[in-house]
JSON list of C-alpha atoms and ligand atoms in Angstrom, two decimals:
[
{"chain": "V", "resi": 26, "resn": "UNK", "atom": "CA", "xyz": [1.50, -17.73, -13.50]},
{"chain": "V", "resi": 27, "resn": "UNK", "atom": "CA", "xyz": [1.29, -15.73, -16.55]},
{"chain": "V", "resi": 28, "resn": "UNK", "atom": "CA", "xyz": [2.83, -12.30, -14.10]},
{"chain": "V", "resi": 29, "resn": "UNK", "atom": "CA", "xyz": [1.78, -9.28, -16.46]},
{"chain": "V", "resi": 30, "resn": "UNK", "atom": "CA", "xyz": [-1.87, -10.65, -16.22]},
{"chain": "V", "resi": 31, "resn": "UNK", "atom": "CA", "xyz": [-1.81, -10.66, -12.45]},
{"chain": "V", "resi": 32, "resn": "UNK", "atom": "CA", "xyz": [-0.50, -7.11, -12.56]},
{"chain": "V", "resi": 33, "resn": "UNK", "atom": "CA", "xyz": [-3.15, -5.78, -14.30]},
{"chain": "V", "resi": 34, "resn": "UNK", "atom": "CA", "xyz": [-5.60, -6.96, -12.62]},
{"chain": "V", "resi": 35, "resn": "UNK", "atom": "CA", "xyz": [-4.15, -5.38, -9.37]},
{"chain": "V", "resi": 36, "resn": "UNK", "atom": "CA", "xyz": [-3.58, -2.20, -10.82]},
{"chain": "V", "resi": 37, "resn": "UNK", "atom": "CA", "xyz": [-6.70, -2.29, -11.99]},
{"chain": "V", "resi": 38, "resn": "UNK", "atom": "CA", "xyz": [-8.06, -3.56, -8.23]},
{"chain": "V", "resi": 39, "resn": "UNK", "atom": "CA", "xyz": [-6.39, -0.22, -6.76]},
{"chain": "V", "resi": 40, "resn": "UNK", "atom": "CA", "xyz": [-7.96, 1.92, -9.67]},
{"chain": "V", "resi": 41, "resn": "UNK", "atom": "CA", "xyz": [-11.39, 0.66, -8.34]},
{"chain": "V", "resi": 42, "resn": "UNK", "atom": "CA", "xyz": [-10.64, 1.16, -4.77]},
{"chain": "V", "resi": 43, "resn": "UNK", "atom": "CA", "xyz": [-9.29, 4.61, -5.96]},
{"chain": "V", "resi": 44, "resn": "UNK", "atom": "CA", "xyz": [-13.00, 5.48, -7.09]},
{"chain": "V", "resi": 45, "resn": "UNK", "atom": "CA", "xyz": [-14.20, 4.87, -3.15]},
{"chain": "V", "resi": 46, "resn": "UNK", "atom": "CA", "xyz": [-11.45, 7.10, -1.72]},
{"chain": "V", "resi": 47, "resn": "UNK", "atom": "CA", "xyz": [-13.00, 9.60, 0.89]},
{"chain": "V", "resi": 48, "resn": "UNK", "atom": "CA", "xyz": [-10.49, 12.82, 0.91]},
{"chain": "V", "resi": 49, "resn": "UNK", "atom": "CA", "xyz": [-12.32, 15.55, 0.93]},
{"chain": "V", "resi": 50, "resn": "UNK", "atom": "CA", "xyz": [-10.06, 18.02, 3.17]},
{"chain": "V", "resi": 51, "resn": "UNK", "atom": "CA", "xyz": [-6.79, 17.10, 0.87]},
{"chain": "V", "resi": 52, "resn": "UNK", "atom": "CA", "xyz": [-8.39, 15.96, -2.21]},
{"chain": "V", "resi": 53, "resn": "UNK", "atom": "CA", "xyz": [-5.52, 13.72, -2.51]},
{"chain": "V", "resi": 54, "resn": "UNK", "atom": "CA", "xyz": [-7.68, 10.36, -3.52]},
{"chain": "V", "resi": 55, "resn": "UNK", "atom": "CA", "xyz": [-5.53, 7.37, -3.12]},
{"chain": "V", "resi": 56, "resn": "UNK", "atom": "CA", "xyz": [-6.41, 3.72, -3.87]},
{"chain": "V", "resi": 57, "resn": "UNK", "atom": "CA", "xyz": [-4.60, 0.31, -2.60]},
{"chain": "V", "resi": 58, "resn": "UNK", "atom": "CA", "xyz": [-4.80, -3.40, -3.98]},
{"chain": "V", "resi": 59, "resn": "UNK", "atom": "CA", "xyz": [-2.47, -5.87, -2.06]},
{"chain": "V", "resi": 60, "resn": "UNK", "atom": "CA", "xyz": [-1.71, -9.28, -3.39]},
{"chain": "V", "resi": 61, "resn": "UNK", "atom": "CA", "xyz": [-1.59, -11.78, -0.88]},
{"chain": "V", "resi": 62, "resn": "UNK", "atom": "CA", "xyz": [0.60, -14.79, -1.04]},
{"chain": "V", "resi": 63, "resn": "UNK", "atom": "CA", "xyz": [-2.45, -16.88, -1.89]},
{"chain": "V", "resi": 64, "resn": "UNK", "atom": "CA", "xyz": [-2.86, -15.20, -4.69]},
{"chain": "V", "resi": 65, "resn": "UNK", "atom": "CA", "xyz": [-5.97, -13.24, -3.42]},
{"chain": "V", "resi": 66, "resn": "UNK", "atom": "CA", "xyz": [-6.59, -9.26, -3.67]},
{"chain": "V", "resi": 67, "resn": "UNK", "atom": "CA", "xyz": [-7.53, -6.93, -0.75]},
{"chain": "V", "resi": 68, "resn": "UNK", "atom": "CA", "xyz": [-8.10, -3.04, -1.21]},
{"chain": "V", "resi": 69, "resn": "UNK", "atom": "CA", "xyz": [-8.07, 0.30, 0.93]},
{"chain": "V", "resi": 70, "resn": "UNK", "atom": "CA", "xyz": [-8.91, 3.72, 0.03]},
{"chain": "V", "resi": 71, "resn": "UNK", "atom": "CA", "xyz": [-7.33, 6.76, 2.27]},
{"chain": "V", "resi": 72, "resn": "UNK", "atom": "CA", "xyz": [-10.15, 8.03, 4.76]},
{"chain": "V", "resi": 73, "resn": "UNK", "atom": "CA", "xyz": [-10.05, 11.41, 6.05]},
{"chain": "V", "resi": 74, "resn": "UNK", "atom": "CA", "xyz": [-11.71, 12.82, 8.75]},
{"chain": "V", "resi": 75, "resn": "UNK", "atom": "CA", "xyz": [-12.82, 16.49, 9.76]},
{"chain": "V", "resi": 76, "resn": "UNK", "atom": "CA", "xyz": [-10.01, 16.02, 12.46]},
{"chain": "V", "resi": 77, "resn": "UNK", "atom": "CA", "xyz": [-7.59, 15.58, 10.45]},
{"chain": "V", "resi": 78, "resn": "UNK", "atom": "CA", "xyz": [-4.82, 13.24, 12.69]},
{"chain": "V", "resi": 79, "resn": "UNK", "atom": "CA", "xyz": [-7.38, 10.55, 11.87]},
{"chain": "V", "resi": 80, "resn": "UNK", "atom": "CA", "xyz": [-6.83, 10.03, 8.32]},
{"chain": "V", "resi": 81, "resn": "UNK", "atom": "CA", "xyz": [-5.95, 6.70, 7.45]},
{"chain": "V", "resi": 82, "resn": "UNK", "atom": "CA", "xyz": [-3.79, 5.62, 4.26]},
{"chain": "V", "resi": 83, "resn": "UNK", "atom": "CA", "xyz": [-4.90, 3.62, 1.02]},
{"chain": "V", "resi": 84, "resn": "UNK", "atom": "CA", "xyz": [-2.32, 1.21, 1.92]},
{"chain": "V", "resi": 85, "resn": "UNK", "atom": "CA", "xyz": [-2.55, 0.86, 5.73]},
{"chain": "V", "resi": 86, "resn": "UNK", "atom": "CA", "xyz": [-6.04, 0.69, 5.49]},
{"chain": "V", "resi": 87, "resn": "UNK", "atom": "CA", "xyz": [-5.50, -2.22, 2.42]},
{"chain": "V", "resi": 88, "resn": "UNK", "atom": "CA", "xyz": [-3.37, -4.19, 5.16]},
{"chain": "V", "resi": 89, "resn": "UNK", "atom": "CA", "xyz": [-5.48, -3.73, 8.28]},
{"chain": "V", "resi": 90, "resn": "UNK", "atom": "CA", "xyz": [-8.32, -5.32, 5.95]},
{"chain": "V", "resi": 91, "resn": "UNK", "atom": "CA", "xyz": [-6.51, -8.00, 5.41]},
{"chain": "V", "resi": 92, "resn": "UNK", "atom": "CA", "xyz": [-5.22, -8.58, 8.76]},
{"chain": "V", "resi": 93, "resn": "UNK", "atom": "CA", "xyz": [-8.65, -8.60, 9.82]},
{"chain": "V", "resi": 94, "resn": "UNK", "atom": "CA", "xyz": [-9.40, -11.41, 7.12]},
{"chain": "V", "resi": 95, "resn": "UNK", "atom": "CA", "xyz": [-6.39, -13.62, 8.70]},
{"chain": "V", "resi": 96, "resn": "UNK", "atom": "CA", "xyz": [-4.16, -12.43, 5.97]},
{"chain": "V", "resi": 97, "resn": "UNK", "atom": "CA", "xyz": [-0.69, -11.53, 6.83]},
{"chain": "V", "resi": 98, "resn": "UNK", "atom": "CA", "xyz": [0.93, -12.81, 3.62]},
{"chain": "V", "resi": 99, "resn": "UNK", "atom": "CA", "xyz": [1.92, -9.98, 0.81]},
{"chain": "V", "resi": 100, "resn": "UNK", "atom": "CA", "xyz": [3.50, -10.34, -2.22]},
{"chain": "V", "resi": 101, "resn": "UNK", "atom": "CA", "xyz": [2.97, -7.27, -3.77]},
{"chain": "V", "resi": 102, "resn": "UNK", "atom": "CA", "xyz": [0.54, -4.03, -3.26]},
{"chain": "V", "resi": 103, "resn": "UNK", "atom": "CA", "xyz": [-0.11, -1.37, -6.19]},
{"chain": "V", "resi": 104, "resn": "UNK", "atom": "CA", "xyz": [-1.13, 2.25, -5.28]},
{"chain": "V", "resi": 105, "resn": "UNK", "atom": "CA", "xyz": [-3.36, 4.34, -7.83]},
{"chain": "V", "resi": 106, "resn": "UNK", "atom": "CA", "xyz": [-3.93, 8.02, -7.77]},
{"chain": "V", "resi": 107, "resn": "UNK", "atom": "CA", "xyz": [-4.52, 11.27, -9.59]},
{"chain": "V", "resi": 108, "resn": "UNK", "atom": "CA", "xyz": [-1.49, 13.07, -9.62]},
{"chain": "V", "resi": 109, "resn": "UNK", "atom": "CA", "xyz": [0.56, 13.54, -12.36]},
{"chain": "V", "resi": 110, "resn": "UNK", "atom": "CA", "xyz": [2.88, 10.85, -11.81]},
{"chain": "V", "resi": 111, "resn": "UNK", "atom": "CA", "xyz": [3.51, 7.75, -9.47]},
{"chain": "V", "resi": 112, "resn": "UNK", "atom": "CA", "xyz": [3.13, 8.10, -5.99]},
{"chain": "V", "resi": 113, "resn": "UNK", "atom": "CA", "xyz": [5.34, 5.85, -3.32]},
{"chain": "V", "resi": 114, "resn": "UNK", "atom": "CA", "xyz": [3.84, 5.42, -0.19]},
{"chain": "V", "resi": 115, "resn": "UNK", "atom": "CA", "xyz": [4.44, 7.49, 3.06]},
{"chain": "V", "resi": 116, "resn": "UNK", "atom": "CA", "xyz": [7.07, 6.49, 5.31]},
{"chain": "V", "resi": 117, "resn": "UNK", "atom": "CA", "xyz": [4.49, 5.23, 8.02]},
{"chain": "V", "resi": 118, "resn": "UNK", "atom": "CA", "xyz": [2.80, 2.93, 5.58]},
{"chain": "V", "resi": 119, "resn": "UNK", "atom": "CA", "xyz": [6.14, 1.67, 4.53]},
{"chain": "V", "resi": 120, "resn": "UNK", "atom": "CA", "xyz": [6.80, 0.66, 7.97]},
{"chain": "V", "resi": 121, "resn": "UNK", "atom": "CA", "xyz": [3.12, -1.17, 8.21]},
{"chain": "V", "resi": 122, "resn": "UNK", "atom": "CA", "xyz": [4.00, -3.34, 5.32]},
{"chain": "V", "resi": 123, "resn": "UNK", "atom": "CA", "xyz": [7.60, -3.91, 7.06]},
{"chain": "V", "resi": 124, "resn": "UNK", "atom": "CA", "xyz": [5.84, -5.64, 9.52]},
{"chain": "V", "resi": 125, "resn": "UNK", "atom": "CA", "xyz": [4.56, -8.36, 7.64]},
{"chain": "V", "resi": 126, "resn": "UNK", "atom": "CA", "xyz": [6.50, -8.35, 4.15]},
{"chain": "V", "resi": 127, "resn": "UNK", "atom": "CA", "xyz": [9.77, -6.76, 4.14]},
{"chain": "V", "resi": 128, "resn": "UNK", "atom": "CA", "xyz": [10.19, -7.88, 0.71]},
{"chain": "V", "resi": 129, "resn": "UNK", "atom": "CA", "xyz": [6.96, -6.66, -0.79]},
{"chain": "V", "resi": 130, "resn": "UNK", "atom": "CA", "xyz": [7.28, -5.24, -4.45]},
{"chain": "V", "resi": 131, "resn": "UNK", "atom": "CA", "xyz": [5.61, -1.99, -4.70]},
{"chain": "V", "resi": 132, "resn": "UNK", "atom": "CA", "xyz": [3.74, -0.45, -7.83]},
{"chain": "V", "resi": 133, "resn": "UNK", "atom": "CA", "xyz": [2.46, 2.76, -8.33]},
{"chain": "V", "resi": 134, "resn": "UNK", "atom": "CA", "xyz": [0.14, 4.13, -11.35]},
{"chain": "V", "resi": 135, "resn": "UNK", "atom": "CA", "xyz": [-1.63, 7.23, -12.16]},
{"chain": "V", "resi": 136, "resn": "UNK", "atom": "CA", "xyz": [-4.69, 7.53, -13.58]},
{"chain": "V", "resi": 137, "resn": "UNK", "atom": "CA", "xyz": [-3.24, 8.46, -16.82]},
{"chain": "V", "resi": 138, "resn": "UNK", "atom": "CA", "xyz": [-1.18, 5.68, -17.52]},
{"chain": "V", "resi": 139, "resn": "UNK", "atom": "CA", "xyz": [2.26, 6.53, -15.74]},
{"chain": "V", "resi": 140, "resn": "UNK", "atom": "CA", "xyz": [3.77, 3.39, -13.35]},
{"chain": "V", "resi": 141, "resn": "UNK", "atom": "CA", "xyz": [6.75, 2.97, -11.06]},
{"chain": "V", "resi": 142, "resn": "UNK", "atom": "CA", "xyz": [7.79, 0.31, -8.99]},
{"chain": "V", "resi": 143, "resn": "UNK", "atom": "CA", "xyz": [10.28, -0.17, -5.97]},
{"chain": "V", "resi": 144, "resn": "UNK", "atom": "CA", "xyz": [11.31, -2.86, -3.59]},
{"chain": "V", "resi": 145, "resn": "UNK", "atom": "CA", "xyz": [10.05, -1.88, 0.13]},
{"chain": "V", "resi": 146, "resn": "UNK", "atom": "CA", "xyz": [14.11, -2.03, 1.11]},
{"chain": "V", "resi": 147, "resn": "UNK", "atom": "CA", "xyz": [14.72, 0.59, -1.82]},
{"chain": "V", "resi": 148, "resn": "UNK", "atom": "CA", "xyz": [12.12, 2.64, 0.07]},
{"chain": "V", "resi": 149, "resn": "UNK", "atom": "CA", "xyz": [13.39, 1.81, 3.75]},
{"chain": "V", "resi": 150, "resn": "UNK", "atom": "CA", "xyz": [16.55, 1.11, 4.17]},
{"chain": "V", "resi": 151, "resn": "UNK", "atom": "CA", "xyz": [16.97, 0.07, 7.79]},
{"chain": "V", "resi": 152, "resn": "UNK", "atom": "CA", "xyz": [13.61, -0.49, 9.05]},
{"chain": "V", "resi": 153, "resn": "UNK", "atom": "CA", "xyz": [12.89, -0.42, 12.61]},
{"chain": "V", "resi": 154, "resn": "UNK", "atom": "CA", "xyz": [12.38, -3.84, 13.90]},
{"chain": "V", "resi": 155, "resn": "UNK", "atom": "CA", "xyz": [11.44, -3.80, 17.43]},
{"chain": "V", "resi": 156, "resn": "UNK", "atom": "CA", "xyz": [14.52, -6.08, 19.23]},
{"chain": "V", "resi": 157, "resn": "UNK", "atom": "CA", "xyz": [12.44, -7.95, 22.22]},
{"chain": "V", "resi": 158, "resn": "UNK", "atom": "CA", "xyz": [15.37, -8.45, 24.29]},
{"chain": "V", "resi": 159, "resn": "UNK", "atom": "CA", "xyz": [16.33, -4.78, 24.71]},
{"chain": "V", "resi": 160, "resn": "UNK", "atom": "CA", "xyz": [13.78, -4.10, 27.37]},
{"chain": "V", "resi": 161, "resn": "UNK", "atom": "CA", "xyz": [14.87, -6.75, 29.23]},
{"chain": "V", "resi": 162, "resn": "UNK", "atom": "CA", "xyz": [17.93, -5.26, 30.21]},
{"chain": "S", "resi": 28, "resn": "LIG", "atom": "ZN1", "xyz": [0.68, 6.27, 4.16]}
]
């Protein structure tokens, strides 16, 4: 798999979802383009809403589409926005891609041309993990 290629084309993916971001209270426009283990792309935009506890992330939204589609897979998701440089993703939506790839690499680009990249356990370190037997006590 020729890897740079693939990149592209996902940052690319999340610069096109970034164009469909709906923020107007923050302005903060964020777009998402996962990579699933198939090799196939789904995308979220963040989604505000007047009441403003309802907003929904670029990259939560990216993985509840997915979910939706059966796809629980990820290999890698890139985040695009506006700001001056690379945005990593909140601490909830690091714990939403916990739950289904712990090992996910994680990209970041700006509109202007600036990248970063982490692993999800450079970004959270001891993740919670809910232990099934504690309730049962
Ligand atoms: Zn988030």
């Amino acid at each position: 798999m020729d890897h740079s290629k693939s990149s592209t084309s996902l940052r690319e993916a999340a610069l096109r979802a970034l164009d469909n971001a709906y923020a107007p209270y923050s302005n903060f426009r964020v777009g998402a383009a996962l990579r699933t283990s198939d090799g196939r792309l789904v995308t979220g935009c963040n989604m505000e809403n007047s009441a403003y506890g309802l907003a929904i992330c670029a990259e939560t939204l990216a993985v509840a589409s997915a979910v939706s589609q059966g796809l629980t897979g990820f290999e890698e998701i890139a985040i695009a926005t506006e700001d001056s440089e690379p945005t990593p993703p909140c601490g909830a939506c690091r714990q939403v891609l916990n739950e289904f790839a712990p090992r996910i690499r994680i990209s970041s680009y700006t509109r202007d041309g600036k990248e970063a990249s982490w692993t999800l356990d450079e970004l959270l370190p001891h993740a919670f993990v809910l232990n099934q037997s504690r309730g049962r006590m």
